[in-house]
């Protein structure tokens, strides 16, 4: 059976998803990643373990389906950074998007006024997540490694080089680094000068449909003739995999982290630097905001606070009798600092309004609401620049919870649709890969999608809750100006 293989290199796991020509999932295989936290604020993964997981996933799918794929395409998490020496050996682990060690470097750029200039050139808000700030941190705090580094690359680049011998980065990941001009899709000389690095220390920027081939000896011989399509970042690809090709719908994905994104046809920035703009393919871009705090907040509540062995489905079921607004219990979900809309790596979480009437079930529901209230702030930033929005497409692990998806509809006041598959990033990669290698278009079917309509009464309650949420952010000094 012929198939296309999408490799989704996420934070939580490496997934290989085999799709048929009509975008049906034939087989899916995943290997969980180990994230290291050597110091407070640090979040790293070992490059060679990720590489081996990718190889094992490819081999597993090919063995299960008893034939190689027509092509292999890649999706990857954004903002990672690895320093490597001239021999290609890592001098650091991969520093993840969730790593906040460079918070002071980001703050300094804001204080001296450079952050706005960088944003206007790159479309990336200055924050500890960006490779730009990580480079500044590395230069200051580990100068020996910085001087020894022949290149600075991301995880997908590391894997691609191991497989093909080429150092290349797609335009999507490049525009998320804070080092690339969003209009020219080229490394920006002035920002490289600020980071004290050269173009020769970065990978060649290529289009997201660029094709490569495996070098001898890395995989079995059958792999040497399989086209490898570089693909894009996981967020932009999720929009493509959901079938969002214009600005009429917003994509909301919640997994470990959370994000809301619109698909646009030219670069667009936000006056308040609340949103990012990344390239997807050709003349298509994605505008949005990503939060550090998605389903990971519910996981933290379950494991660290409740110390529960119940499934997430069982935990959510406990909230069935809890009304919208959790009887006044409000959660600020910032257990891992925050990107959009606060762009504050030092933000912390809080339970507000707790009284004796509140139970375990209230806490669970308030956490779910808190995550979505934060996502709603990003949606509002997108709605400010786009009056064409008709609805939301929901993806990621949270989309498997009917209760959570309905809550998103109630909070946003917009209908929420579920795409045909939750593996939207892998499907987006396959869509690019199939076209790049001359095969028939692979596209999701948007027929007979499940739609959650907002409950008017609940929406009214959540509008009042959102005002309280907004006020809490201001009172705690987390918000520079009111959310509208």
GROMACS .gro file of C-alpha atoms in nm:
model
  484
    1UNK     CA    1   0.000   0.000   0.000
    2UNK     CA    2   0.147   0.334  -0.105
    3UNK     CA    3   0.177   0.599   0.163
    4UNK     CA    4   0.340   0.927   0.261
    5UNK     CA    5   0.524   0.955   0.590
    6UNK     CA    6   0.509   1.263   0.810
    7UNK     CA    7   0.764   1.293   1.092
    8UNK     CA    8   0.642   1.529   1.365
    9UNK     CA    9   0.932   1.624   1.591
   10UNK     CA   10   0.744   1.764   1.888
   11UNK     CA   11   0.848   1.849   2.241
   12UNK     CA   12   0.672   1.555   2.405
   13UNK     CA   13   0.740   1.291   2.144
   14UNK     CA   14   0.865   1.202   1.799
   15UNK     CA   15   0.574   1.077   1.588
   16UNK     CA   16   0.572   0.906   1.251
   17UNK     CA   17   0.232   0.914   1.081
   18UNK     CA   18   0.166   0.728   0.757
   19UNK     CA   19  -0.105   0.883   0.538
   20UNK     CA   20  -0.274   0.743   0.229
   21UNK     CA   21  -0.330   0.958  -0.079
   22UNK     CA   22  -0.671   1.061   0.058
   23UNK     CA   23  -0.517   1.172   0.391
   24UNK     CA   24  -0.633   0.867   0.589
   25UNK     CA   25  -0.401   0.758   0.869
   26UNK     CA   26  -0.270   0.408   0.796
   27UNK     CA   27  -0.034   0.375   1.092
   28UNK     CA   28   0.106   0.594   1.366
   29UNK     CA   29   0.407   0.530   1.587
   30UNK     CA   30   0.548   0.753   1.860
   31UNK     CA   31   0.850   0.758   2.090
   32UNK     CA   32   0.838   0.980   2.398
   33UNK     CA   33   1.114   1.237   2.443
   34UNK     CA   34   1.308   1.290   2.763
   35UNK     CA   35   1.332   1.655   2.864
   36UNK     CA   36   1.614   1.751   3.099
   37UNK     CA   37   1.589   2.029   3.359
   38UNK     CA   38   1.949   2.066   3.485
   39UNK     CA   39   1.881   2.403   3.649
   40UNK     CA   40   1.572   2.614   3.725
   41UNK     CA   41   1.452   2.767   3.399
   42UNK     CA   42   1.650   2.524   3.182
   43UNK     CA   43   1.477   2.280   2.943
   44UNK     CA   44   1.689   2.065   2.713
   45UNK     CA   45   1.682   1.748   2.505
   46UNK     CA   46   1.970   1.530   2.388
   47UNK     CA   47   2.018   1.568   2.009
   48UNK     CA   48   2.138   1.213   1.944
   49UNK     CA   49   1.845   1.062   2.132
   50UNK     CA   50   1.605   1.265   1.917
   51UNK     CA   51   1.792   1.159   1.603
   52UNK     CA   52   1.772   0.792   1.700
   53UNK     CA   53   1.402   0.826   1.777
   54UNK     CA   54   1.342   0.968   1.428
   55UNK     CA   55   1.532   0.679   1.268
   56UNK     CA   56   1.350   0.421   1.479
   57UNK     CA   57   1.013   0.573   1.388
   58UNK     CA   58   1.089   0.556   1.015
   59UNK     CA   59   1.203   0.195   1.040
   60UNK     CA   60   0.901   0.093   1.251
   61UNK     CA   61   0.647   0.233   1.006
   62UNK     CA   62   0.823   0.084   0.703
   63UNK     CA   63   0.838  -0.255   0.874
   64UNK     CA   64   0.472  -0.243   0.980
   65UNK     CA   65   0.345  -0.142   0.636
   66UNK     CA   66   0.600  -0.372   0.470
   67UNK     CA   67   0.724  -0.114   0.222
   68UNK     CA   68   0.899   0.224   0.220
   69UNK     CA   69   0.706   0.550   0.187
   70UNK     CA   70   0.672   0.755  -0.130
   71UNK     CA   71   0.840   1.041   0.056
   72UNK     CA   72   0.925   1.154   0.408
   73UNK     CA   73   0.834   1.506   0.521
   74UNK     CA   74   0.920   1.683   0.844
   75UNK     CA   75   0.741   1.896   1.101
   76UNK     CA   76   0.934   2.029   1.399
   77UNK     CA   77   0.893   2.239   1.710
   78UNK     CA   78   1.021   2.594   1.681
   79UNK     CA   79   1.293   2.795   1.859
   80UNK     CA   80   1.538   2.518   1.953
   81UNK     CA   81   1.914   2.585   1.954
   82UNK     CA   82   2.215   2.351   1.947
   83UNK     CA   83   2.577   2.465   1.936
   84UNK     CA   84   2.797   2.226   1.735
   85UNK     CA   85   3.169   2.212   1.659
   86UNK     CA   86   3.339   2.188   1.319
   87UNK     CA   87   3.294   1.810   1.316
   88UNK     CA   88   2.919   1.844   1.374
   89UNK     CA   89   2.939   1.720   1.733
   90UNK     CA   90   2.700   1.892   1.975
   91UNK     CA   91   2.860   2.120   2.231
   92UNK     CA   92   2.523   2.169   2.402
   93UNK     CA   93   2.196   1.985   2.426
   94UNK     CA   94   1.907   2.125   2.226
   95UNK     CA   95   1.782   2.426   2.426
   96UNK     CA   96   1.403   2.414   2.390
   97UNK     CA   97   1.141   2.682   2.331
   98UNK     CA   98   1.030   2.642   2.693
   99UNK     CA   99   1.376   2.722   2.829
  100UNK     CA  100   1.373   3.062   3.005
  101UNK     CA  101   1.743   3.106   3.088
  102UNK     CA  102   1.769   3.400   2.844
  103UNK     CA  103   1.497   3.606   3.014
  104UNK     CA  104   1.742   3.877   3.118
  105UNK     CA  105   1.883   3.904   2.767
  106UNK     CA  106   1.530   3.954   2.633
  107UNK     CA  107   1.455   4.213   2.900
  108UNK     CA  108   1.771   4.407   2.815
  109UNK     CA  109   1.670   4.424   2.448
  110UNK     CA  110   1.333   4.565   2.551
  111UNK     CA  111   1.487   4.816   2.790
  112UNK     CA  112   1.732   4.955   2.537
  113UNK     CA  113   1.466   4.987   2.267
  114UNK     CA  114   1.613   4.732   2.027
  115UNK     CA  115   1.328   4.480   2.074
  116UNK     CA  116   1.085   4.684   1.863
  117UNK     CA  117   1.335   4.712   1.577
  118UNK     CA  118   1.396   4.337   1.585
  119UNK     CA  119   1.022   4.267   1.582
  120UNK     CA  120   0.965   4.497   1.285
  121UNK     CA  121   1.230   4.312   1.086
  122UNK     CA  122   1.161   3.955   1.192
  123UNK     CA  123   0.798   3.933   1.305
  124UNK     CA  124   0.916   3.755   1.623
  125UNK     CA  125   0.852   3.915   1.964
  126UNK     CA  126   1.173   3.933   2.164
  127UNK     CA  127   1.153   3.669   2.436
  128UNK     CA  128   1.372   3.412   2.609
  129UNK     CA  129   1.234   3.146   2.370
  130UNK     CA  130   1.411   3.282   2.062
  131UNK     CA  131   1.747   3.151   1.940
  132UNK     CA  132   1.857   3.516   1.922
  133UNK     CA  133   1.825   3.556   2.299
  134UNK     CA  134   1.972   3.211   2.360
  135UNK     CA  135   2.278   3.311   2.158
  136UNK     CA  136   2.320   3.626   2.365
  137UNK     CA  137   2.292   3.418   2.683
  138UNK     CA  138   2.545   3.162   2.558
  139UNK     CA  139   2.795   3.431   2.461
  140UNK     CA  140   2.772   3.588   2.807
  141UNK     CA  141   2.743   3.279   3.028
  142UNK     CA  142   2.938   3.013   2.839
  143UNK     CA  143   3.190   3.202   2.623
  144UNK     CA  144   3.417   2.900   2.572
  145UNK     CA  145   3.137   2.702   2.407
  146UNK     CA  146   3.031   3.008   2.209
  147UNK     CA  147   3.384   3.051   2.070
  148UNK     CA  148   3.422   2.681   1.988
  149UNK     CA  149   3.091   2.670   1.802
  150UNK     CA  150   3.123   2.631   1.427
  151UNK     CA  151   2.744   2.639   1.380
  152UNK     CA  152   2.423   2.713   1.564
  153UNK     CA  153   2.134   2.496   1.446
  154UNK     CA  154   1.796   2.357   1.546
  155UNK     CA  155   1.686   1.999   1.604
  156UNK     CA  156   1.547   1.943   1.255
  157UNK     CA  157   1.871   2.072   1.105
  158UNK     CA  158   2.068   1.829   1.321
  159UNK     CA  159   1.855   1.536   1.205
  160UNK     CA  160   1.860   1.645   0.840
  161UNK     CA  161   2.239   1.676   0.843
  162UNK     CA  162   2.278   1.333   0.999
  163UNK     CA  163   2.054   1.184   0.729
  164UNK     CA  164   2.173   1.379   0.425
  165UNK     CA  165   2.501   1.554   0.506
  166UNK     CA  166   2.343   1.893   0.433
  167UNK     CA  167   2.294   2.188   0.667
  168UNK     CA  168   1.964   2.346   0.565
  169UNK     CA  169   1.679   2.521   0.744
  170UNK     CA  170   1.334   2.580   0.600
  171UNK     CA  171   1.194   2.932   0.574
  172UNK     CA  172   0.931   2.853   0.838
  173UNK     CA  173   1.177   2.759   1.112
  174UNK     CA  174   1.419   3.031   1.002
  175UNK     CA  175   1.157   3.303   1.046
  176UNK     CA  176   1.097   3.183   1.402
  177UNK     CA  177   1.457   3.230   1.511
  178UNK     CA  178   1.450   3.608   1.550
  179UNK     CA  179   1.748   3.618   1.310
  180UNK     CA  180   1.566   3.617   0.975
  181UNK     CA  181   1.406   3.906   0.786
  182UNK     CA  182   1.038   3.814   0.746
  183UNK     CA  183   1.007   4.012   0.422
  184UNK     CA  184   1.323   3.891   0.249
  185UNK     CA  185   1.332   3.539   0.400
  186UNK     CA  186   1.706   3.584   0.450
  187UNK     CA  187   1.934   3.610   0.752
  188UNK     CA  188   1.941   3.971   0.871
  189UNK     CA  189   2.296   4.109   0.879
  190UNK     CA  190   2.229   4.367   1.152
  191UNK     CA  191   2.076   4.109   1.387
  192UNK     CA  192   2.357   3.861   1.320
  193UNK     CA  193   2.598   4.139   1.412
  194UNK     CA  194   2.406   4.195   1.736
  195UNK     CA  195   2.435   3.822   1.813
  196UNK     CA  196   2.804   3.829   1.714
  197UNK     CA  197   2.769   3.544   1.464
  198UNK     CA  198   2.811   3.511   1.086
  199UNK     CA  199   2.593   3.362   0.813
  200UNK     CA  200   2.850   3.085   0.778
  201UNK     CA  201   2.754   2.970   1.127
  202UNK     CA  202   2.392   2.922   1.023
  203UNK     CA  203   2.228   2.682   0.783
  204UNK     CA  204   2.127   2.765   0.428
  205UNK     CA  205   1.766   2.888   0.415
  206UNK     CA  206   1.556   2.683   0.171
  207UNK     CA  207   1.188   2.672   0.079
  208UNK     CA  208   0.965   2.437   0.275
  209UNK     CA  209   0.928   2.207  -0.027
  210UNK     CA  210   1.304   2.155  -0.073
  211UNK     CA  211   1.395   1.791  -0.145
  212UNK     CA  212   1.698   1.599  -0.013
  213UNK     CA  213   1.816   1.237  -0.021
  214UNK     CA  214   1.962   1.008   0.244
  215UNK     CA  215   2.337   0.952   0.234
  216UNK     CA  216   2.464   0.596   0.221
  217UNK     CA  217   2.482   0.394   0.540
  218UNK     CA  218   2.247   0.595   0.760
  219UNK     CA  219   1.931   0.396   0.687
  220UNK     CA  220   1.874   0.069   0.497
  221UNK     CA  221   1.951   0.089   0.124
  222UNK     CA  222   1.585   0.130   0.032
  223UNK     CA  223   1.590   0.473   0.196
  224UNK     CA  224   1.856   0.611  -0.039
  225UNK     CA  225   1.602   0.676  -0.314
  226UNK     CA  226   1.325   0.811  -0.089
  227UNK     CA  227   1.285   1.190  -0.120
  228UNK     CA  228   1.312   1.377   0.210
  229UNK     CA  229   1.110   1.699   0.205
  230UNK     CA  230   1.225   1.950   0.465
  231UNK     CA  231   0.875   2.072   0.560
  232UNK     CA  232   0.811   2.350   0.812
  233UNK     CA  233   0.739   2.439   1.174
  234UNK     CA  234   0.473   2.241   1.357
  235UNK     CA  235   0.243   2.537   1.424
  236UNK     CA  236   0.226   2.667   1.067
  237UNK     CA  237   0.190   2.311   0.937
  238UNK     CA  238  -0.104   2.251   1.173
  239UNK     CA  239  -0.291   2.532   0.996
  240UNK     CA  240  -0.226   2.365   0.662
  241UNK     CA  241  -0.321   2.021   0.794
  242UNK     CA  242  -0.650   2.159   0.928
  243UNK     CA  243  -0.735   2.294   0.586
  244UNK     CA  244  -0.711   2.659   0.693
  245UNK     CA  245  -0.599   2.833   0.375
  246UNK     CA  246  -0.732   3.183   0.442
  247UNK     CA  247  -0.820   3.417   0.730
  248UNK     CA  248  -1.181   3.304   0.779
  249UNK     CA  249  -1.086   3.056   1.050
  250UNK     CA  250  -0.844   3.054   1.342
  251UNK     CA  251  -0.653   2.743   1.440
  252UNK     CA  252  -0.629   2.666   1.811
  253UNK     CA  253  -0.397   2.384   1.909
  254UNK     CA  254  -0.338   2.278   2.266
  255UNK     CA  255  -0.090   2.010   2.358
  256UNK     CA  256   0.202   2.063   2.594
  257UNK     CA  257   0.180   2.429   2.495
  258UNK     CA  258  -0.104   2.621   2.330
  259UNK     CA  259  -0.142   2.849   2.031
  260UNK     CA  260  -0.390   3.039   1.817
  261UNK     CA  261  -0.299   3.115   1.455
  262UNK     CA  262  -0.443   3.273   1.140
  263UNK     CA  263  -0.332   3.200   0.783
  264UNK     CA  264  -0.248   3.516   0.590
  265UNK     CA  265  -0.105   3.596   0.247
  266UNK     CA  266   0.159   3.853   0.339
  267UNK     CA  267   0.357   3.940   0.654
  268UNK     CA  268   0.148   4.118   0.916
  269UNK     CA  269   0.263   4.251   1.252
  270UNK     CA  270   0.086   4.369   1.567
  271UNK     CA  271   0.133   4.722   1.703
  272UNK     CA  272   0.172   4.588   2.056
  273UNK     CA  273   0.418   4.311   1.959
  274UNK     CA  274   0.172   4.052   2.095
  275UNK     CA  275   0.171   3.822   1.792
  276UNK     CA  276   0.429   3.646   1.578
  277UNK     CA  277   0.443   3.610   1.201
  278UNK     CA  278   0.615   3.306   1.047
  279UNK     CA  279   0.646   3.188   0.689
  280UNK     CA  280   0.466   2.870   0.580
  281UNK     CA  281   0.515   2.825   0.207
  282UNK     CA  282   0.539   3.042  -0.103
  283UNK     CA  283   0.319   3.350  -0.035
  284UNK     CA  284   0.151   3.202   0.273
  285UNK     CA  285   0.231   3.311   0.628
  286UNK     CA  286   0.092   3.233   0.972
  287UNK     CA  287   0.018   3.502   1.231
  288UNK     CA  288  -0.058   3.413   1.590
  289UNK     CA  289   0.059   3.368   1.942
  290UNK     CA  290   0.192   3.071   2.137
  291UNK     CA  291   0.150   3.011   2.509
  292UNK     CA  292   0.387   2.807   2.724
  293UNK     CA  293   0.091   2.679   2.923
  294UNK     CA  294  -0.140   2.428   2.758
  295UNK     CA  295  -0.246   2.083   2.871
  296UNK     CA  296   0.076   2.077   3.073
  297UNK     CA  297  -0.107   2.285   3.336
  298UNK     CA  298  -0.370   2.014   3.379
  299UNK     CA  299  -0.091   1.756   3.389
  300UNK     CA  300   0.082   1.956   3.664
  301UNK     CA  301  -0.243   1.974   3.864
  302UNK     CA  302  -0.302   1.601   3.823
  303UNK     CA  303   0.049   1.485   3.911
  304UNK     CA  304   0.199   1.747   4.142
  305UNK     CA  305  -0.105   1.873   4.332
  306UNK     CA  306  -0.380   1.611   4.318
  307UNK     CA  307  -0.131   1.323   4.285
  308UNK     CA  308  -0.404   1.138   4.104
  309UNK     CA  309  -0.378   0.816   3.907
  310UNK     CA  310  -0.706   0.887   3.728
  311UNK     CA  311  -0.710   0.935   3.354
  312UNK     CA  312  -0.758   1.284   3.217
  313UNK     CA  313  -1.098   1.175   3.088
  314UNK     CA  314  -1.197   1.078   3.442
  315UNK     CA  315  -1.067   1.406   3.584
  316UNK     CA  316  -1.263   1.611   3.332
  317UNK     CA  317  -1.575   1.404   3.403
  318UNK     CA  318  -1.557   1.519   3.767
  319UNK     CA  319  -1.632   1.874   3.651
  320UNK     CA  320  -1.967   1.793   3.487
  321UNK     CA  321  -2.172   1.959   3.762
  322UNK     CA  322  -1.946   2.265   3.798
  323UNK     CA  323  -2.097   2.573   3.631
  324UNK     CA  324  -1.916   2.803   3.389
  325UNK     CA  325  -1.682   3.025   3.587
  326UNK     CA  326  -1.616   2.761   3.855
  327UNK     CA  327  -1.814   2.955   4.118
  328UNK     CA  328  -1.565   3.241   4.120
  329UNK     CA  329  -1.243   3.037   4.121
  330UNK     CA  330  -1.001   3.190   3.870
  331UNK     CA  331  -0.669   3.044   3.756
  332UNK     CA  332  -0.379   3.229   3.597
  333UNK     CA  333  -0.210   2.931   3.427
  334UNK     CA  334   0.149   3.053   3.400
  335UNK     CA  335   0.335   2.761   3.557
  336UNK     CA  336   0.610   2.788   3.291
  337UNK     CA  337   0.643   3.163   3.245
  338UNK     CA  338   0.462   3.296   2.939
  339UNK     CA  339   0.501   3.387   2.578
  340UNK     CA  340   0.187   3.533   2.416
  341UNK     CA  341   0.024   3.756   2.516
  342UNK     CA  342   0.236   3.859   2.817
  343UNK     CA  343   0.585   3.786   2.677
  344UNK     CA  344   0.706   3.755   3.034
  345UNK     CA  345   0.933   3.460   3.106
  346UNK     CA  346   0.903   3.530   3.479
  347UNK     CA  347   0.522   3.518   3.499
  348UNK     CA  348   0.389   3.273   3.760
  349UNK     CA  349   0.060   3.092   3.816
  350UNK     CA  350  -0.210   3.173   4.071
  351UNK     CA  351  -0.543   3.046   4.205
  352UNK     CA  352  -0.761   3.346   4.287
  353UNK     CA  353  -1.093   3.367   4.471
  354UNK     CA  354  -1.064   3.030   4.642
  355UNK     CA  355  -1.301   2.970   4.934
  356UNK     CA  356  -1.425   2.680   5.144
  357UNK     CA  357  -1.695   2.603   4.888
  358UNK     CA  358  -1.441   2.509   4.625
  359UNK     CA  359  -1.361   2.143   4.568
  360UNK     CA  360  -1.117   1.935   4.371
  361UNK     CA  361  -1.360   1.945   4.078
  362UNK     CA  362  -1.366   2.326   4.089
  363UNK     CA  363  -0.986   2.330   4.071
  364UNK     CA  364  -0.984   2.101   3.767
  365UNK     CA  365  -1.241   2.307   3.580
  366UNK     CA  366  -1.079   2.638   3.675
  367UNK     CA  367  -0.745   2.515   3.536
  368UNK     CA  368  -0.912   2.417   3.208
  369UNK     CA  369  -1.081   2.757   3.196
  370UNK     CA  370  -0.758   2.939   3.280
  371UNK     CA  371  -0.573   2.779   2.989
  372UNK     CA  372  -0.854   2.878   2.750
  373UNK     CA  373  -0.891   3.231   2.888
  374UNK     CA  374  -0.525   3.281   2.808
  375UNK     CA  375  -0.576   3.140   2.457
  376UNK     CA  376  -0.874   3.374   2.421
  377UNK     CA  377  -0.643   3.672   2.475
  378UNK     CA  378  -0.444   3.558   2.172
  379UNK     CA  379  -0.763   3.510   1.971
  380UNK     CA  380  -0.863   3.868   2.056
  381UNK     CA  381  -0.529   3.996   1.928
  382UNK     CA  382  -0.596   3.820   1.598
  383UNK     CA  383  -0.953   3.947   1.578
  384UNK     CA  384  -0.825   4.305   1.612
  385UNK     CA  385  -0.654   4.274   1.274
  386UNK     CA  386  -0.910   4.051   1.102
  387UNK     CA  387  -1.286   4.098   1.087
  388UNK     CA  388  -1.336   3.799   0.856
  389UNK     CA  389  -1.314   3.527   1.121
  390UNK     CA  390  -1.611   3.289   1.114
  391UNK     CA  391  -1.493   3.012   1.343
  392UNK     CA  392  -1.219   2.808   1.503
  393UNK     CA  393  -1.056   2.476   1.417
  394UNK     CA  394  -0.933   2.285   1.722
  395UNK     CA  395  -0.635   2.051   1.724
  396UNK     CA  396  -0.389   1.889   1.960
  397UNK     CA  397  -0.458   1.657   2.250
  398UNK     CA  398  -0.721   1.882   2.409
  399UNK     CA  399  -0.941   1.832   2.100
  400UNK     CA  400  -1.006   1.476   2.220
  401UNK     CA  401  -1.204   1.619   2.513
  402UNK     CA  402  -1.556   1.722   2.412
  403UNK     CA  403  -1.591   1.916   2.737
  404UNK     CA  404  -1.278   2.121   2.677
  405UNK     CA  405  -1.368   2.195   2.313
  406UNK     CA  406  -1.718   2.307   2.414
  407UNK     CA  407  -1.559   2.534   2.673
  408UNK     CA  408  -1.350   2.696   2.397
  409UNK     CA  409  -1.667   2.763   2.196
  410UNK     CA  410  -1.838   2.911   2.503
  411UNK     CA  411  -1.545   3.135   2.596
  412UNK     CA  412  -1.474   3.259   2.243
  413UNK     CA  413  -1.837   3.283   2.128
  414UNK     CA  414  -1.733   3.119   1.800
  415UNK     CA  415  -1.822   2.778   1.655
  416UNK     CA  416  -1.540   2.528   1.696
  417UNK     CA  417  -1.481   2.252   1.442
  418UNK     CA  418  -1.269   1.941   1.482
  419UNK     CA  419  -1.051   1.853   1.181
  420UNK     CA  420  -1.056   1.505   1.035
  421UNK     CA  421  -0.736   1.414   1.225
  422UNK     CA  422  -0.561   1.554   1.531
  423UNK     CA  423  -0.226   1.481   1.360
  424UNK     CA  424  -0.251   1.807   1.170
  425UNK     CA  425   0.120   1.899   1.178
  426UNK     CA  426   0.224   1.565   1.031
  427UNK     CA  427  -0.051   1.592   0.770
  428UNK     CA  428   0.060   1.945   0.680
  429UNK     CA  429   0.413   1.814   0.627
  430UNK     CA  430   0.282   1.533   0.406
  431UNK     CA  431   0.073   1.778   0.202
  432UNK     CA  432   0.387   1.977   0.122
  433UNK     CA  433   0.590   1.661   0.065
  434UNK     CA  434   0.344   1.497  -0.174
  435UNK     CA  435   0.323   1.807  -0.391
  436UNK     CA  436   0.698   1.865  -0.383
  437UNK     CA  437   0.765   1.514  -0.510
  438UNK     CA  438   0.513   1.529  -0.795
  439UNK     CA  439   0.235   1.320  -0.647
  440UNK     CA  440  -0.136   1.393  -0.638
  441UNK     CA  441  -0.243   1.650  -0.383
  442UNK     CA  442  -0.305   1.510  -0.035
  443UNK     CA  443  -0.563   1.719   0.146
  444UNK     CA  444  -0.789   1.682   0.451
  445UNK     CA  445  -1.159   1.636   0.399
  446UNK     CA  446  -1.368   1.907   0.564
  447UNK     CA  447  -1.695   1.725   0.504
  448UNK     CA  448  -1.909   1.618   0.799
  449UNK     CA  449  -1.684   1.775   1.061
  450UNK     CA  450  -1.796   1.779   1.424
  451UNK     CA  451  -1.897   2.133   1.520
  452UNK     CA  452  -1.941   2.270   1.872
  453UNK     CA  453  -2.168   2.575   1.886
  454UNK     CA  454  -2.124   2.829   2.169
  455UNK     CA  455  -2.383   2.832   2.445
  456UNK     CA  456  -2.511   3.191   2.469
  457UNK     CA  457  -2.567   3.183   2.845
  458UNK     CA  458  -2.223   3.037   2.914
  459UNK     CA  459  -2.062   3.289   2.680
  460UNK     CA  460  -2.216   3.576   2.878
  461UNK     CA  461  -2.076   3.432   3.201
  462UNK     CA  462  -1.733   3.389   3.047
  463UNK     CA  463  -1.730   3.747   2.920
  464UNK     CA  464  -1.763   3.860   3.284
  465UNK     CA  465  -1.500   3.607   3.393
  466UNK     CA  466  -1.266   3.739   3.127
  467UNK     CA  467  -1.298   4.091   3.265
  468UNK     CA  468  -1.197   3.953   3.605
  469UNK     CA  469  -0.907   3.767   3.442
  470UNK     CA  470  -0.795   4.086   3.270
  471UNK     CA  471  -0.818   4.281   3.596
  472UNK     CA  472  -0.616   4.018   3.781
  473UNK     CA  473  -0.336   4.039   3.523
  474UNK     CA  474  -0.325   4.417   3.561
  475UNK     CA  475  -0.330   4.408   3.940
  476UNK     CA  476  -0.041   4.163   3.948
  477UNK     CA  477   0.161   4.377   3.707
  478UNK     CA  478   0.158   4.111   3.434
  479UNK     CA  479  -0.022   4.321   3.175
  480UNK     CA  480   0.101   4.649   3.034
  481UNK     CA  481  -0.233   4.742   2.877
  482UNK     CA  482  -0.587   4.599   2.899
  483UNK     CA  483  -0.687   4.308   2.678
  484UNK     CA  484  -0.977   4.405   2.455
   0.00000   0.00000   0.00000
